[in-house]
Coordinates of C-alpha atoms in Angstrom, one line a residue:
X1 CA -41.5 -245.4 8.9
X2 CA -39.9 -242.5 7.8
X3 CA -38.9 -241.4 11.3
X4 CA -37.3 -245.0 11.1
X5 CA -35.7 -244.2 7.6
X6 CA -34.0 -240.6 8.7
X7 CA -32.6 -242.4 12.5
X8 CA -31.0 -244.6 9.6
X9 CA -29.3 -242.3 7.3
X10 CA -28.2 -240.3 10.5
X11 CA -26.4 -243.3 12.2
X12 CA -24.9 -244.0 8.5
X13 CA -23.4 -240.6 8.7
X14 CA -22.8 -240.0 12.3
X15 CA -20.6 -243.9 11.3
X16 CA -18.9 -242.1 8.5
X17 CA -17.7 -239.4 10.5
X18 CA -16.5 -241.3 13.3
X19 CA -14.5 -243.4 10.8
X20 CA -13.1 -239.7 9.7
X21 CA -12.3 -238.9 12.8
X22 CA -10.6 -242.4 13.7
X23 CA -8.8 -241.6 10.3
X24 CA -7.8 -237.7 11.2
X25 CA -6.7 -238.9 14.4
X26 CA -4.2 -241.5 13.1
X27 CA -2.9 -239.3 10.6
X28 CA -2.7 -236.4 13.3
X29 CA -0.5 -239.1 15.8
X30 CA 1.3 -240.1 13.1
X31 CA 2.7 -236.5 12.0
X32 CA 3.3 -235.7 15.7
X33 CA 5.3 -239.0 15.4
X34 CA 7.7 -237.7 12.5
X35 CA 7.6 -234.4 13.7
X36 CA 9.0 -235.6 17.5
X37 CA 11.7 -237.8 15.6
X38 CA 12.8 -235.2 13.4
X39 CA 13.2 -232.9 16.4
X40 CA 15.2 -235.7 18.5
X41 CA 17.3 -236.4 15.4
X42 CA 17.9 -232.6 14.3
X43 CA 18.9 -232.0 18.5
X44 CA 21.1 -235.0 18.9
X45 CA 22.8 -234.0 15.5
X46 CA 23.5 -230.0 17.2
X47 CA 23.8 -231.5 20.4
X48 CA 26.7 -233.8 19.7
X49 CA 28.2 -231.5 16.6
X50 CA 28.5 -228.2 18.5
X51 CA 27.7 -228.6 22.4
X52 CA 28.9 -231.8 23.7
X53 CA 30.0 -235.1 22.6
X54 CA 30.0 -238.7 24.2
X55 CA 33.9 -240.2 23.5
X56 CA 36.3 -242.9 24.6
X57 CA 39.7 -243.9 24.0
X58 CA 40.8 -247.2 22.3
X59 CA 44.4 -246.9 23.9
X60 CA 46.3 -247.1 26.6
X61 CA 48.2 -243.6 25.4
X62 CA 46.3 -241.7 28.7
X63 CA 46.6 -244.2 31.2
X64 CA 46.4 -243.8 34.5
X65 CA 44.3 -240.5 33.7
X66 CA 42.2 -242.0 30.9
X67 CA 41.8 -246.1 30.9
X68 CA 40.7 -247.9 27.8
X69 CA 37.0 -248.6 28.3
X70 CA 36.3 -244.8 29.7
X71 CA 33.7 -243.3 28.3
X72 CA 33.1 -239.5 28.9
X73 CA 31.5 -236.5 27.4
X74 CA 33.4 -233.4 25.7
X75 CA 32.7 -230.1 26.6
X76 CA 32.9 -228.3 22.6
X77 CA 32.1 -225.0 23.8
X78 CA 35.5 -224.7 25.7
X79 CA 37.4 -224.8 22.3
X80 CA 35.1 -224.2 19.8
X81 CA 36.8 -225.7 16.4
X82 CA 33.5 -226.9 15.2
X83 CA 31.8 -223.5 15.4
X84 CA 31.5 -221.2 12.1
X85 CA 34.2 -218.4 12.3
X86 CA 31.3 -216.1 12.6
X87 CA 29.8 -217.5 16.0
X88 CA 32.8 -218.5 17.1
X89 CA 33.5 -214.8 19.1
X90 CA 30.0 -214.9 20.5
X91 CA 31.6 -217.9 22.8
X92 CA 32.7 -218.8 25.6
X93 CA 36.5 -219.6 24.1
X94 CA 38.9 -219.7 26.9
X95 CA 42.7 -219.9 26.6
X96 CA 44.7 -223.3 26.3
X97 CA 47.2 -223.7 29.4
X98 CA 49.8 -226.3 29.7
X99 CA 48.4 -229.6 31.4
X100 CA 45.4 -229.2 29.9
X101 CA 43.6 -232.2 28.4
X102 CA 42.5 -231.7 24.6
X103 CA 40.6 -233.8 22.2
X104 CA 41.5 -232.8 19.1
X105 CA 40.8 -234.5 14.9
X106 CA 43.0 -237.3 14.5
X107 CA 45.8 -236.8 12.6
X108 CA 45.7 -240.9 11.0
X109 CA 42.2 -240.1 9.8
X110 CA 40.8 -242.0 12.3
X111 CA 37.0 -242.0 13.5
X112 CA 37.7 -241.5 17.4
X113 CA 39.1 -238.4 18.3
X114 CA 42.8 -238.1 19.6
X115 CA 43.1 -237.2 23.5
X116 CA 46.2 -235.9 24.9
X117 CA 47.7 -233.6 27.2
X118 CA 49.3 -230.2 26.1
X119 CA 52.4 -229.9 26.8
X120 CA 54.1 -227.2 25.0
X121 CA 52.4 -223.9 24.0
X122 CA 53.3 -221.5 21.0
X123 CA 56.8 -219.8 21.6
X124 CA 58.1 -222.8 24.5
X125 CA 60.9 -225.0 23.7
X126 CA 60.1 -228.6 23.7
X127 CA 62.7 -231.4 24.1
X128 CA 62.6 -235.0 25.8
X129 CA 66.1 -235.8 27.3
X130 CA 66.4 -239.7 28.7
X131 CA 62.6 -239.4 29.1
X132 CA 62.7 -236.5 31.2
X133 CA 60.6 -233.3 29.7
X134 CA 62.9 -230.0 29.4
X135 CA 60.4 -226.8 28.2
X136 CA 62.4 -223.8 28.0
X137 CA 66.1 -225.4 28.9
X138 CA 64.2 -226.7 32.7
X139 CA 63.1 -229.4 33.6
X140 CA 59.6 -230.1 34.4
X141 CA 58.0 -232.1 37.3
X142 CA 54.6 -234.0 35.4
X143 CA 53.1 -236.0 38.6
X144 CA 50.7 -237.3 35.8
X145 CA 53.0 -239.1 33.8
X146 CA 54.2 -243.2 33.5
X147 CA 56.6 -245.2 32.4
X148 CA 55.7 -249.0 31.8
X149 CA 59.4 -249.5 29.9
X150 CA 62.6 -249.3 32.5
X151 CA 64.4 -248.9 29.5
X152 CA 66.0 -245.7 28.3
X153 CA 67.2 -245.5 23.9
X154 CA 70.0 -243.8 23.4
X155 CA 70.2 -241.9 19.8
X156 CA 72.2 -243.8 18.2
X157 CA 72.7 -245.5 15.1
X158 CA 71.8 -249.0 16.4
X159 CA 68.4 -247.7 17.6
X160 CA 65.0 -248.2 15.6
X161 CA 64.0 -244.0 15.3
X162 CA 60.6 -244.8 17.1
X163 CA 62.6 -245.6 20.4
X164 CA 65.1 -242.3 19.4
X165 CA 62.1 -240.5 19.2
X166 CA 60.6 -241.7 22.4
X167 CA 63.4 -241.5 24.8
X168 CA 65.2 -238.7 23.3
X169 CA 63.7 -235.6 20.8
X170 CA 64.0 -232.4 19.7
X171 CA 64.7 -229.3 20.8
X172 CA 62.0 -228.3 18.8
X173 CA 59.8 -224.6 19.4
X174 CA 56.5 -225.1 19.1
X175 CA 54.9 -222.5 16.2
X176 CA 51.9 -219.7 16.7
X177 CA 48.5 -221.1 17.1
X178 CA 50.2 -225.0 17.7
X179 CA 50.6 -226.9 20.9
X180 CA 52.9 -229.8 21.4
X181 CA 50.5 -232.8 23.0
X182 CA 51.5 -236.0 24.8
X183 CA 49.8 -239.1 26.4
X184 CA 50.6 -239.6 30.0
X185 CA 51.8 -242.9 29.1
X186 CA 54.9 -242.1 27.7
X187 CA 55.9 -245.4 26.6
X188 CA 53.0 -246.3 24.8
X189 CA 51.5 -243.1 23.2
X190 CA 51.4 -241.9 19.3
X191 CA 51.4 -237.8 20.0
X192 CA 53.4 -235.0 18.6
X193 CA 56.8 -236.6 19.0
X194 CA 55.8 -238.7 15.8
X195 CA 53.0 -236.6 13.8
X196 CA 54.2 -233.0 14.9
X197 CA 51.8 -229.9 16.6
X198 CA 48.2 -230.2 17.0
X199 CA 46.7 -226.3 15.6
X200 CA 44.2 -224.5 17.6
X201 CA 41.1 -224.8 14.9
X202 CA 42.0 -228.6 15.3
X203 CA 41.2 -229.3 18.7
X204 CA 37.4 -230.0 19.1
X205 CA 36.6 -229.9 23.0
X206 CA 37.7 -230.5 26.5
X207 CA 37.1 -234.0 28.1
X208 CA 34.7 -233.3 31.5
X209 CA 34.2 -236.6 33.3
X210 CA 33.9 -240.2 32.8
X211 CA 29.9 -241.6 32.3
X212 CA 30.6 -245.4 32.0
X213 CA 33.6 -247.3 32.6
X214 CA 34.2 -251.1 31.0
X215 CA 37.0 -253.6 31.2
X216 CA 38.3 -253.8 27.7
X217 CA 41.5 -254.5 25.9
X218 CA 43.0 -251.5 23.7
X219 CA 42.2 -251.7 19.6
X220 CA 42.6 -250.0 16.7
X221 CA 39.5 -248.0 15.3
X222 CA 39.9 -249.0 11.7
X223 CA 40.9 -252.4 12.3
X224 CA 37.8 -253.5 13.3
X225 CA 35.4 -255.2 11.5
X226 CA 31.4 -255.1 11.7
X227 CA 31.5 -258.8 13.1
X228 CA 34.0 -257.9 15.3
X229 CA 32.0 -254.8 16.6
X230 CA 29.1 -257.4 16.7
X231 CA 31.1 -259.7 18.8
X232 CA 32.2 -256.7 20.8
X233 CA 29.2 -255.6 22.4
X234 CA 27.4 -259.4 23.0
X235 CA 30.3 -259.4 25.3
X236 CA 29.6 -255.7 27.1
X237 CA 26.0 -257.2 27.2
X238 CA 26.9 -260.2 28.6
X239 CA 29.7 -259.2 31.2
X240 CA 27.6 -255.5 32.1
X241 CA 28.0 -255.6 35.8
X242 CA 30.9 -258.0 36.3
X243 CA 33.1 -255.6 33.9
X244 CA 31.5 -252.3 34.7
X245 CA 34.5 -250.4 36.7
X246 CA 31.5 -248.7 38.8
X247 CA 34.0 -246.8 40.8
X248 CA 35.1 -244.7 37.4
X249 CA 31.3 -243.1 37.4
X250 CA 31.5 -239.6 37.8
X251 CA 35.3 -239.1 37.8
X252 CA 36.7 -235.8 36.5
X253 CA 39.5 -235.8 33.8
X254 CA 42.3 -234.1 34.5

């Protein structure tokens, strides 16, 4: 009887322990649970904020280059405006040429970074005769460039000062640590001919190579609203494959 008695207690506690353990267990999977997201979140945050950063562009300002619906990653290391000024000489900086391709902070406050193509460097004379690009008193040859307008503005008084501006601008020279940025769509692109120089500590990273690729129409960022951003992607989920420009997949940007 007692034998019987003590086999009792024991399976009461040998219960109770495995019920402790269960317990341990769950509360162990559940702290390696928090402790995974917290790493994933802190990494993406680094990740996106000071390595590399997944963009597109909501306008046709870069086209053929750049087509709305693009989306590519950033290379931040390249120009490291992000970085504190005390890391910053431990990096890789390398210098900003003409032709380049910069993502830089939007000058409209926007949420999407501005992309656009350097043009003029600190010291060069910059000036836009009858569409043509004169740096230094030459003309330039820019095989990357369009124009979707035939038309040329003349400056003169009869002419709205968005299509002066366009057509015709400047001389201007372009100030110490400030470049002078264009889209390669000249007729359609908001760049320095309206808002000025883009600084050095504003430009953010280097655009590497398109990831995905979607047939979309151009938009304003801010115009959007959160239905319309609903309705936006029910339509990249429902049109995946037949809008997915699969042959933009791995194309560089330059």
């Amino acid at each position: 009887m007692e034998d019987f008695v003590v086999f009792e207690r024991s399976d009461v506690r040998l219960h109770d322990l495995a019920q402790f353990d269960s317990s341990w267990r769950r509360k162990g999977q559940f702290r390696e649970w928090v402790e995974s997201l917290a790493f994933t979140i802190i990494f993406v945050l680094v990740f996106t904020s000071y390595i590399a950063q997944a963009t597109q562009v909501p306008t046709e300002s870069m086209k053929p280059t750049i087509l709305v619906g693009d989306h590519f990653f950033l290379d931040k290391l390249a120009f490291p405006a992000n970085y504190p000024e005390v890391l910053r000489a431990f990096l890789p900086r390398r210098s900003i040429k003409r032709s380049d391709i910069v993502a830089f902070k939007s000058p409209t406050d926007g949420s999407i970074p501005f992309v656009k193509r350097v043009i003029g460097l600190p010291g060069d004379t910059v000036e836009v005769r009858n569409k043509d690009l004169y740096l230094n008193g030459s003309m330039t040859d820019e095989p990357y460039k369009i124009h979707v307008d035939s038309t040329t503005y003349s400056p003169d008084g009869w002419t709205p000062e968005e299509l002066k501006i366009r057509d015709n601008y400047g001389p201007v020279t372009v100030p110490e640590n400030s470049y002078f940025v264009m889209g390669d769509n000249r007729d359609n692109s908001n760049d320095s001919r309206y808002w000025g120089f883009v600084t050095r500590d504003e430009i953010i990273g280097k655009p590497l190579f398109v990831y995905w690729s979607y047939e979309s129409d151009p938009y304003i960022p801010g115009d959007k609203s959160f239905r319309d951003w609903i309705e936006s992607y029910a339509l990249i989920a429902i049109h995946f494959f037949d809008k997915t420009r699969w042959f933009r997949f791995g194309t560089m940007i330059r």
